[in-house]
Coordinates of N, CA, C and O in Angstrom, one line a residue:
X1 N 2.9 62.4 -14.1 CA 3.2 61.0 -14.1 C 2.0 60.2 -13.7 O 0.9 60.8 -13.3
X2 N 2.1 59.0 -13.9 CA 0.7 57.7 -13.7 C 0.8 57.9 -12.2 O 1.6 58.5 -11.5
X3 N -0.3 57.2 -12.0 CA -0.8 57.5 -10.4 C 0.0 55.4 -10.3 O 0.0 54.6 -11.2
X4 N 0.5 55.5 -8.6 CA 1.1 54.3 -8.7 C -0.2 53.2 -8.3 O -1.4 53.4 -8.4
X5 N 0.4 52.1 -8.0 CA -0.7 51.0 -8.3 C -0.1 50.0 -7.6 O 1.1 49.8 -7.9
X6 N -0.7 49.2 -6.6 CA 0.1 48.7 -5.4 C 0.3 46.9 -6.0 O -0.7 46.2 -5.8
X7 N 1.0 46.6 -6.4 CA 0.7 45.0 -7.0 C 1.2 44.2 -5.2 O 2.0 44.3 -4.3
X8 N 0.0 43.4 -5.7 CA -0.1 42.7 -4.1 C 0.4 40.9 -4.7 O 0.1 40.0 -5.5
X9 N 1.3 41.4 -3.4 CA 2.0 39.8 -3.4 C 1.2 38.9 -2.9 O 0.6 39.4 -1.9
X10 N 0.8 37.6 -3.2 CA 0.7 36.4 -2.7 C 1.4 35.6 -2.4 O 1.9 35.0 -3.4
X11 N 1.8 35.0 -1.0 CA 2.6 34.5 -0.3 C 1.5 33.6 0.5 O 0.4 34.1 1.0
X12 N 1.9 32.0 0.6 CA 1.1 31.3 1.8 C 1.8 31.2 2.9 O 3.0 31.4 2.8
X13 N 1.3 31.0 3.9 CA 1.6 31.6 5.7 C 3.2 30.3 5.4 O 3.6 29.4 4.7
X14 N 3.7 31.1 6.3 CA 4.8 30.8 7.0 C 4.9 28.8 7.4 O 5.8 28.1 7.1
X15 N 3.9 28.4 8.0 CA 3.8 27.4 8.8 C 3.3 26.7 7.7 O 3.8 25.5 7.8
X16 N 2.5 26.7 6.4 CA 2.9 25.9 5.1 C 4.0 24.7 4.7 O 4.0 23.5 4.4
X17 N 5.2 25.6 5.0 CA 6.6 24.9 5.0 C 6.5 24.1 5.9 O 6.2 23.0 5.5
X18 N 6.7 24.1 7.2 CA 6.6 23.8 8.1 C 5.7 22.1 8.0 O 6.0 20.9 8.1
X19 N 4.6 22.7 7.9 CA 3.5 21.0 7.3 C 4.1 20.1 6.1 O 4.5 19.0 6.0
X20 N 4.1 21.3 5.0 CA 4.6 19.8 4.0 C 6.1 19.5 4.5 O 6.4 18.5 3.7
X21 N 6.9 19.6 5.1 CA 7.9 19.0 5.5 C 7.6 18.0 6.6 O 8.1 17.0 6.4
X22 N 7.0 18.1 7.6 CA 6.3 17.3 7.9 C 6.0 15.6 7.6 O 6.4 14.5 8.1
X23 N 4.6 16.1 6.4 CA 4.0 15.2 6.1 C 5.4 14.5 4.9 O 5.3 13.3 4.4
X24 N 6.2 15.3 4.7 CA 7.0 14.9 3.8 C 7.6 13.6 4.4 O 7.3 12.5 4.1
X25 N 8.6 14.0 5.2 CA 9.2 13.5 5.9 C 8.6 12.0 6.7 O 9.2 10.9 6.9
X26 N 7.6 12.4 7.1 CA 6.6 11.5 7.7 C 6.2 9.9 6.6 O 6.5 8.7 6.8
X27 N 5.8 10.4 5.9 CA 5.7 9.4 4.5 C 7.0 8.8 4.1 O 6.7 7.7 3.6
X28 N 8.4 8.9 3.9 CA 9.3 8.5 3.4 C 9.5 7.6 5.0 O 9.4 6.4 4.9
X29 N 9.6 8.0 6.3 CA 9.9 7.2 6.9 C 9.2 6.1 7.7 O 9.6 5.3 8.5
X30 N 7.6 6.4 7.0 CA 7.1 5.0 7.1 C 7.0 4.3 5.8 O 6.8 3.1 5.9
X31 N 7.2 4.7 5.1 CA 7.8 3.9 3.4 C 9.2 3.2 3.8 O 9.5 2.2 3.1
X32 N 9.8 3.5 4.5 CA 11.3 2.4 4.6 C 11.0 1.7 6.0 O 11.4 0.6 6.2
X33 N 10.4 2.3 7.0 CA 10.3 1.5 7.6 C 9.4 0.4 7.6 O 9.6 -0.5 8.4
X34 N 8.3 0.3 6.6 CA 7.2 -0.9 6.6 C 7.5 -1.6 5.5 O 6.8 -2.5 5.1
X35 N 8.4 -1.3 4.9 CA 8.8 -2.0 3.9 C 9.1 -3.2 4.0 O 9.8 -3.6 5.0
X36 N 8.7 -4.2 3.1 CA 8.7 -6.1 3.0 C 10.4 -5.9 2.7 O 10.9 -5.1 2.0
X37 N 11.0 -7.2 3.7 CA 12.0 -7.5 3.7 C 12.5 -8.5 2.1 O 11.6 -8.8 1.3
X38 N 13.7 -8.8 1.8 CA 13.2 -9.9 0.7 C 13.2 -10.8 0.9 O 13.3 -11.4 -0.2
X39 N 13.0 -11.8 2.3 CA 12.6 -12.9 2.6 C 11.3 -13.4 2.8 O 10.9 -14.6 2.9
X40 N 10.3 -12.0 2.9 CA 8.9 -12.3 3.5 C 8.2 -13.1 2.3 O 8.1 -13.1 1.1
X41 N 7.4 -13.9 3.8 CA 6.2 -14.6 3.1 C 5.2 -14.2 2.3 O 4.7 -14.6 1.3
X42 N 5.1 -13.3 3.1 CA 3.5 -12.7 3.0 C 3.7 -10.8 2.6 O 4.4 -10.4 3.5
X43 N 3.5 -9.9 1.9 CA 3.1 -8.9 1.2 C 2.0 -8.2 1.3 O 0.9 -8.8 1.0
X44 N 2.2 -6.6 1.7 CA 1.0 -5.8 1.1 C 1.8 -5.4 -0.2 O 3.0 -5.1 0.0
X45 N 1.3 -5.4 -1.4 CA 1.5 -5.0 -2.7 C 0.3 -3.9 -2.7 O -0.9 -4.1 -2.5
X46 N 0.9 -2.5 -3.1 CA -0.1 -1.4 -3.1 C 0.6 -1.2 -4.6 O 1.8 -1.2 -5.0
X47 N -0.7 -1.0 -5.1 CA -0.7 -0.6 -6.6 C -1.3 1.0 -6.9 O -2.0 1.5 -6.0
X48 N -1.2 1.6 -8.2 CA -1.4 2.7 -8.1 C -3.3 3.0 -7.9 O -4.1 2.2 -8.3
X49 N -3.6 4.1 -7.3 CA -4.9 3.9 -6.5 C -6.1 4.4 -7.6 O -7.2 4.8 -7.4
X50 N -5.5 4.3 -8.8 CA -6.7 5.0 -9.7 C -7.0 3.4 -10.5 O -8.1 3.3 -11.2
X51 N -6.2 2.2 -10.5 CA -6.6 1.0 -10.6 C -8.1 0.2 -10.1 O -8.7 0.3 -9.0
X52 N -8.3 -0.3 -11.0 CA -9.4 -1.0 -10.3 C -8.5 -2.5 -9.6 O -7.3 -2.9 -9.7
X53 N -10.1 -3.1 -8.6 CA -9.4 -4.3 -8.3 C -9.1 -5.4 -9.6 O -8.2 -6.2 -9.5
X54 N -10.1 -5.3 -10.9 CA -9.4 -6.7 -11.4 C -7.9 -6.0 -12.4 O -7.2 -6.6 -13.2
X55 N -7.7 -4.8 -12.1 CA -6.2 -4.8 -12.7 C -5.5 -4.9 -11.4 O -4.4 -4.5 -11.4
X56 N -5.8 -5.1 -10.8 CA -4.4 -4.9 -9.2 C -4.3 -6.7 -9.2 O -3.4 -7.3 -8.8
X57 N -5.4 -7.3 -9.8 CA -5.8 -8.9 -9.8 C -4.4 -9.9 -10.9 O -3.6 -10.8 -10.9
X58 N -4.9 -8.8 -11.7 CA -4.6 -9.4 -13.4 C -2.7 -9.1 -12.8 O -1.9 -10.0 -13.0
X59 N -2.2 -7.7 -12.2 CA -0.9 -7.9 -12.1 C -0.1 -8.8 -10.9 O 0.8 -9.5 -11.2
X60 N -0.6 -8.8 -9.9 CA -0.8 -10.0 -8.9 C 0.0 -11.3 -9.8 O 1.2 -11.7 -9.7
X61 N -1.5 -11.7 -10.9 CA -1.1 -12.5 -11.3 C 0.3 -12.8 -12.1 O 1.1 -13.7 -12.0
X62 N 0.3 -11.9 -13.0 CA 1.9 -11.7 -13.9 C 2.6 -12.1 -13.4 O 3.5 -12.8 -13.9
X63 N 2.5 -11.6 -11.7 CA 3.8 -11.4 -11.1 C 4.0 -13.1 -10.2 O 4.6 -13.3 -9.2
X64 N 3.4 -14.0 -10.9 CA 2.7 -15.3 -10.1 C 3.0 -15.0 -8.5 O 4.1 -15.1 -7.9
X65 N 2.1 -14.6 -8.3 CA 1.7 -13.9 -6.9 C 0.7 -14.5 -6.4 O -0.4 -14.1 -6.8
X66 N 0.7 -15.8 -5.3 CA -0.7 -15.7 -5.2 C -1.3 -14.6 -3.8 O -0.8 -14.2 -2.8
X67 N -2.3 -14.3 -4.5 CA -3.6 -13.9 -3.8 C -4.2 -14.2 -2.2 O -5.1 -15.1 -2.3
X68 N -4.0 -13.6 -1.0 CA -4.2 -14.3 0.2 C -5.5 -13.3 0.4 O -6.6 -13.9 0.4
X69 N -5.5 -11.9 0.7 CA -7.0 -11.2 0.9 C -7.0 -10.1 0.6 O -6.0 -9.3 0.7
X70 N -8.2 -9.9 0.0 CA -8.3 -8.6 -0.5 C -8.4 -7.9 0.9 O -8.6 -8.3 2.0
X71 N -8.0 -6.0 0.4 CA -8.6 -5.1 1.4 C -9.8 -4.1 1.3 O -10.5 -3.6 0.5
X72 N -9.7 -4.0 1.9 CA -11.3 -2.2 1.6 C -10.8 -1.6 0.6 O -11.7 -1.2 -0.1
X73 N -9.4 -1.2 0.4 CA -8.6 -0.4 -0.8 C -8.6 -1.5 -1.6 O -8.3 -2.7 -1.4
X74 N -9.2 -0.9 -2.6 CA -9.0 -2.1 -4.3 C -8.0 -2.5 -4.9 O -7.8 -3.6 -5.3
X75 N -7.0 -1.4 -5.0 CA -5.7 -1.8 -5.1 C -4.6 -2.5 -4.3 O -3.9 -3.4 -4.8
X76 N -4.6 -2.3 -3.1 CA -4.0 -2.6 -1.9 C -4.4 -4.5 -1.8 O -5.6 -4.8 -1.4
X77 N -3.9 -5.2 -2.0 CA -4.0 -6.9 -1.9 C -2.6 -7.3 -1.1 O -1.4 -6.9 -1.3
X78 N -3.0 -8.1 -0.2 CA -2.2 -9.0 0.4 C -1.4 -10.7 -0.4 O -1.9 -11.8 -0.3
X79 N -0.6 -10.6 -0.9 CA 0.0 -11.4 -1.4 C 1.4 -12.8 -0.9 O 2.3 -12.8 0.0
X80 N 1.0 -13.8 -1.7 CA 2.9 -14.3 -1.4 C 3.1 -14.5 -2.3 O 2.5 -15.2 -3.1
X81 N 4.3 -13.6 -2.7 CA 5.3 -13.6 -3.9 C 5.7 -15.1 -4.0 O 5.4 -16.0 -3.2
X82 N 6.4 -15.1 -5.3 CA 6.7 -16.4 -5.7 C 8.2 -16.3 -5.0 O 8.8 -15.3 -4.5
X83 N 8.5 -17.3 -5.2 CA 10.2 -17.8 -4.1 C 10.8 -17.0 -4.7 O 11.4 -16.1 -4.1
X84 N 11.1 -17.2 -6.2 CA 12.2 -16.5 -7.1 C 11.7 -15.3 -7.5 O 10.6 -15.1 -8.0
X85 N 12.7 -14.4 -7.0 CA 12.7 -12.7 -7.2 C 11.1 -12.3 -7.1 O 10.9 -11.4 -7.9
X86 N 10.0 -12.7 -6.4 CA 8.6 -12.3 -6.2 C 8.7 -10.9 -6.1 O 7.9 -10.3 -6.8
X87 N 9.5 -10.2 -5.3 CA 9.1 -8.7 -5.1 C 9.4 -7.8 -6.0 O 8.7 -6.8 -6.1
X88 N 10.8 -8.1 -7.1 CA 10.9 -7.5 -8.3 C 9.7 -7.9 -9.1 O 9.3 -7.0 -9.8
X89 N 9.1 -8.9 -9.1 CA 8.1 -9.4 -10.4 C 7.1 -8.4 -10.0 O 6.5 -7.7 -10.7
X90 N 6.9 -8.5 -9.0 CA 5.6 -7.3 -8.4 C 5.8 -6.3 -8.8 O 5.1 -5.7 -9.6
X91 N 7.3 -5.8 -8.3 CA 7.5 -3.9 -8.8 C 7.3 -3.6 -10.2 O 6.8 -2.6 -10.7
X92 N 7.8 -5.0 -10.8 CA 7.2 -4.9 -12.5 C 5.8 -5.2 -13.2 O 5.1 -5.2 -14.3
X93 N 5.7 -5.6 -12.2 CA 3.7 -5.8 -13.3 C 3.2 -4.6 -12.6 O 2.0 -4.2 -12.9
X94 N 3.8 -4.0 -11.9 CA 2.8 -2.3 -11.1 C 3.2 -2.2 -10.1 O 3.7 -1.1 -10.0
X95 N 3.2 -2.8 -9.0 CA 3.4 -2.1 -8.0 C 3.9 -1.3 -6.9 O 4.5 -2.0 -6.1
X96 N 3.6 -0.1 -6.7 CA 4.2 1.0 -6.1 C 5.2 0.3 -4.8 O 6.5 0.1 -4.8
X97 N 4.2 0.0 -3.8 CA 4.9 -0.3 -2.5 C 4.6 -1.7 -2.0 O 3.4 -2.1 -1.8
X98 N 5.8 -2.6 -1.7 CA 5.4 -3.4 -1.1 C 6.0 -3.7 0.6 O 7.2 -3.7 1.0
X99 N 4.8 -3.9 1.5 CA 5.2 -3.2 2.4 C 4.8 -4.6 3.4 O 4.6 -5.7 2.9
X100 N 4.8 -4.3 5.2 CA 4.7 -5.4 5.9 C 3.3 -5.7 6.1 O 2.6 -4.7 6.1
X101 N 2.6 -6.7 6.2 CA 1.3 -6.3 5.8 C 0.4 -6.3 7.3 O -0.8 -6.2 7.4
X102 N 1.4 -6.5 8.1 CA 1.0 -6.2 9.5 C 0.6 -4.5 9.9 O -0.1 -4.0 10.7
X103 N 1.4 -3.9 8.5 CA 0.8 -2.4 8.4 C -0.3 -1.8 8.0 O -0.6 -0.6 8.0
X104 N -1.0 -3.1 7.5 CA -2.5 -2.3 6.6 C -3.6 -2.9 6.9 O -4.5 -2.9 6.1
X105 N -3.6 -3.9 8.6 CA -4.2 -4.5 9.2 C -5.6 -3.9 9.1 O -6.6 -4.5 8.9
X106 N -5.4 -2.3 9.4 CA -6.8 -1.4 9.3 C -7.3 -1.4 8.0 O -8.3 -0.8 8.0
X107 N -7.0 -1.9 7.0 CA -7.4 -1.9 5.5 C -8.3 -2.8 5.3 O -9.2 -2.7 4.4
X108 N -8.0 -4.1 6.4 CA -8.3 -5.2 5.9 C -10.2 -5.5 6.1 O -10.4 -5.4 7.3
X109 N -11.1 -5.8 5.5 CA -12.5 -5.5 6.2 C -12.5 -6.4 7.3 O -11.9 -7.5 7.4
X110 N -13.3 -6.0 8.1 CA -13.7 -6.6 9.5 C -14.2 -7.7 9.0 O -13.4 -8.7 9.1
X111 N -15.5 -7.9 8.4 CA -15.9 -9.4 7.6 C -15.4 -10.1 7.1 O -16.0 -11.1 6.8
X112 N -14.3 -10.0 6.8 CA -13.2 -10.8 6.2 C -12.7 -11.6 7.3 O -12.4 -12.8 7.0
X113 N -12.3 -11.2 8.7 CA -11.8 -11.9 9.8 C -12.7 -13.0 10.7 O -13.9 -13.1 11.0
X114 N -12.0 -13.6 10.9 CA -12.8 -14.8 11.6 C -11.9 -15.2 12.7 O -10.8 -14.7 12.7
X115 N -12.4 -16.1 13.7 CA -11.2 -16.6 14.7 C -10.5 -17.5 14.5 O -9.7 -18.0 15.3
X116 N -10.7 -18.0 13.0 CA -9.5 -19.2 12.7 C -8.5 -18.6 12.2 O -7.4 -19.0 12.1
X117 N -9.0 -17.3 11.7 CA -7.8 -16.5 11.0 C -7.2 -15.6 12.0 O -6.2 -15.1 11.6
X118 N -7.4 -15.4 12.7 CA -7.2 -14.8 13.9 C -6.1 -15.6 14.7 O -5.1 -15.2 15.2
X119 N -6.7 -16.8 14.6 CA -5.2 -17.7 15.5 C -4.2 -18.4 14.5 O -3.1 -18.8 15.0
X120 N -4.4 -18.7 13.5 CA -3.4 -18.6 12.4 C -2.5 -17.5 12.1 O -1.4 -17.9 11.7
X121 N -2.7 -16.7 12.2 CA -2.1 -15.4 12.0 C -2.3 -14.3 13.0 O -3.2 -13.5 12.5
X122 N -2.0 -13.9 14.0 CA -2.1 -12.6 14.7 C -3.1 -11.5 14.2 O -3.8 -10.8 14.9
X123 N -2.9 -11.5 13.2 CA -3.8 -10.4 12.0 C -4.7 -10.5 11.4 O -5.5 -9.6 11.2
X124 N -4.9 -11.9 10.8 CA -5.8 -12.5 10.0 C -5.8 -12.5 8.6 O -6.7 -12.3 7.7
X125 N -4.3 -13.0 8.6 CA -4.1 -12.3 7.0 C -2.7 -13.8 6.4 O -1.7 -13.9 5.7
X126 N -3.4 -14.7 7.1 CA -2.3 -15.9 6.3 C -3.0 -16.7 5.8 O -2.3 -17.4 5.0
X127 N -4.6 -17.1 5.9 CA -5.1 -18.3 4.9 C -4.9 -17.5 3.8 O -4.7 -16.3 3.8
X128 N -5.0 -18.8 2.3 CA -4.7 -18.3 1.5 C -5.8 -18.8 1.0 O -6.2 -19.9 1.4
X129 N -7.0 -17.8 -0.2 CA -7.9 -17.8 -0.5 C -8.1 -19.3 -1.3 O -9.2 -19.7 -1.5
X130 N -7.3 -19.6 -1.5 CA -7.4 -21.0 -2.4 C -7.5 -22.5 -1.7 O -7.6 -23.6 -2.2
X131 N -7.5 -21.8 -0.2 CA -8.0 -23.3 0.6 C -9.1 -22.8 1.1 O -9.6 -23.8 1.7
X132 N -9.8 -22.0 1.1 CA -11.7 -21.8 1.5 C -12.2 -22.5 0.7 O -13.4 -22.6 0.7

């Protein structure tokens, strides 16, 4: 008879499972918890991250969204939805998540902050670019 021949399994470690559950888990429950209420003023609108900024711009706009500050992430813009249904009009011109934008304060570039925006806003994220 043939001589036998050991076929070797490939299996990743045990504690694999263990991480992506995890990180799984981890991600859904700061996705519901930072999530924009549907009264808020103010919006992070995160769009998909292979976007450039003037398409995260151009849907913004669709969604008559205006524009309060950009972030370090291109896609990632701080917005105020329009009064009527703003946050649906966003999920339909693109974007993924819209979330509190007290959450993506670290996004926001340091040069962008000043101390008038600073006492305006806690965060520095309520002038709207259209009064500079």
């Amino acid at each position: 008879m043939g001589s036998g021949q050991n076929i070797q399994c490939t299996r990743w470690p045990a504690w694999l499972n263990a991480a992506a559950l995890l990180i799984v888990s981890w991600s859904v429950i700061a996705a519901l918890s930072l999530r924009a209420g549907a009264g808020a003023e103010l919006v992070a609108a995160a769009f998909p991250p292979w976007w450039s900024a003037q398409q995260a711009f151009l849907a913004a706009a669709s969604a008559n969204a205006a524009i309060v500050r950009t972030t370090a992430v291109p896609a990632l813009l701080v917005v105020r939805p329009d009064d009527h249904d703003g946050l649906a009009r966003l999920r339909n011109a693109g974007a993924w998540l819209t979330i509190d934008p007290q959450a993506i304060v670290a996004c926001i570039r340091t040069n962008d902050l000043k101390a008038d925006d600073l006492k305006a806003n806690h965060l520095g994220i309520a002038n709207d670019l259209r009064r500079r």
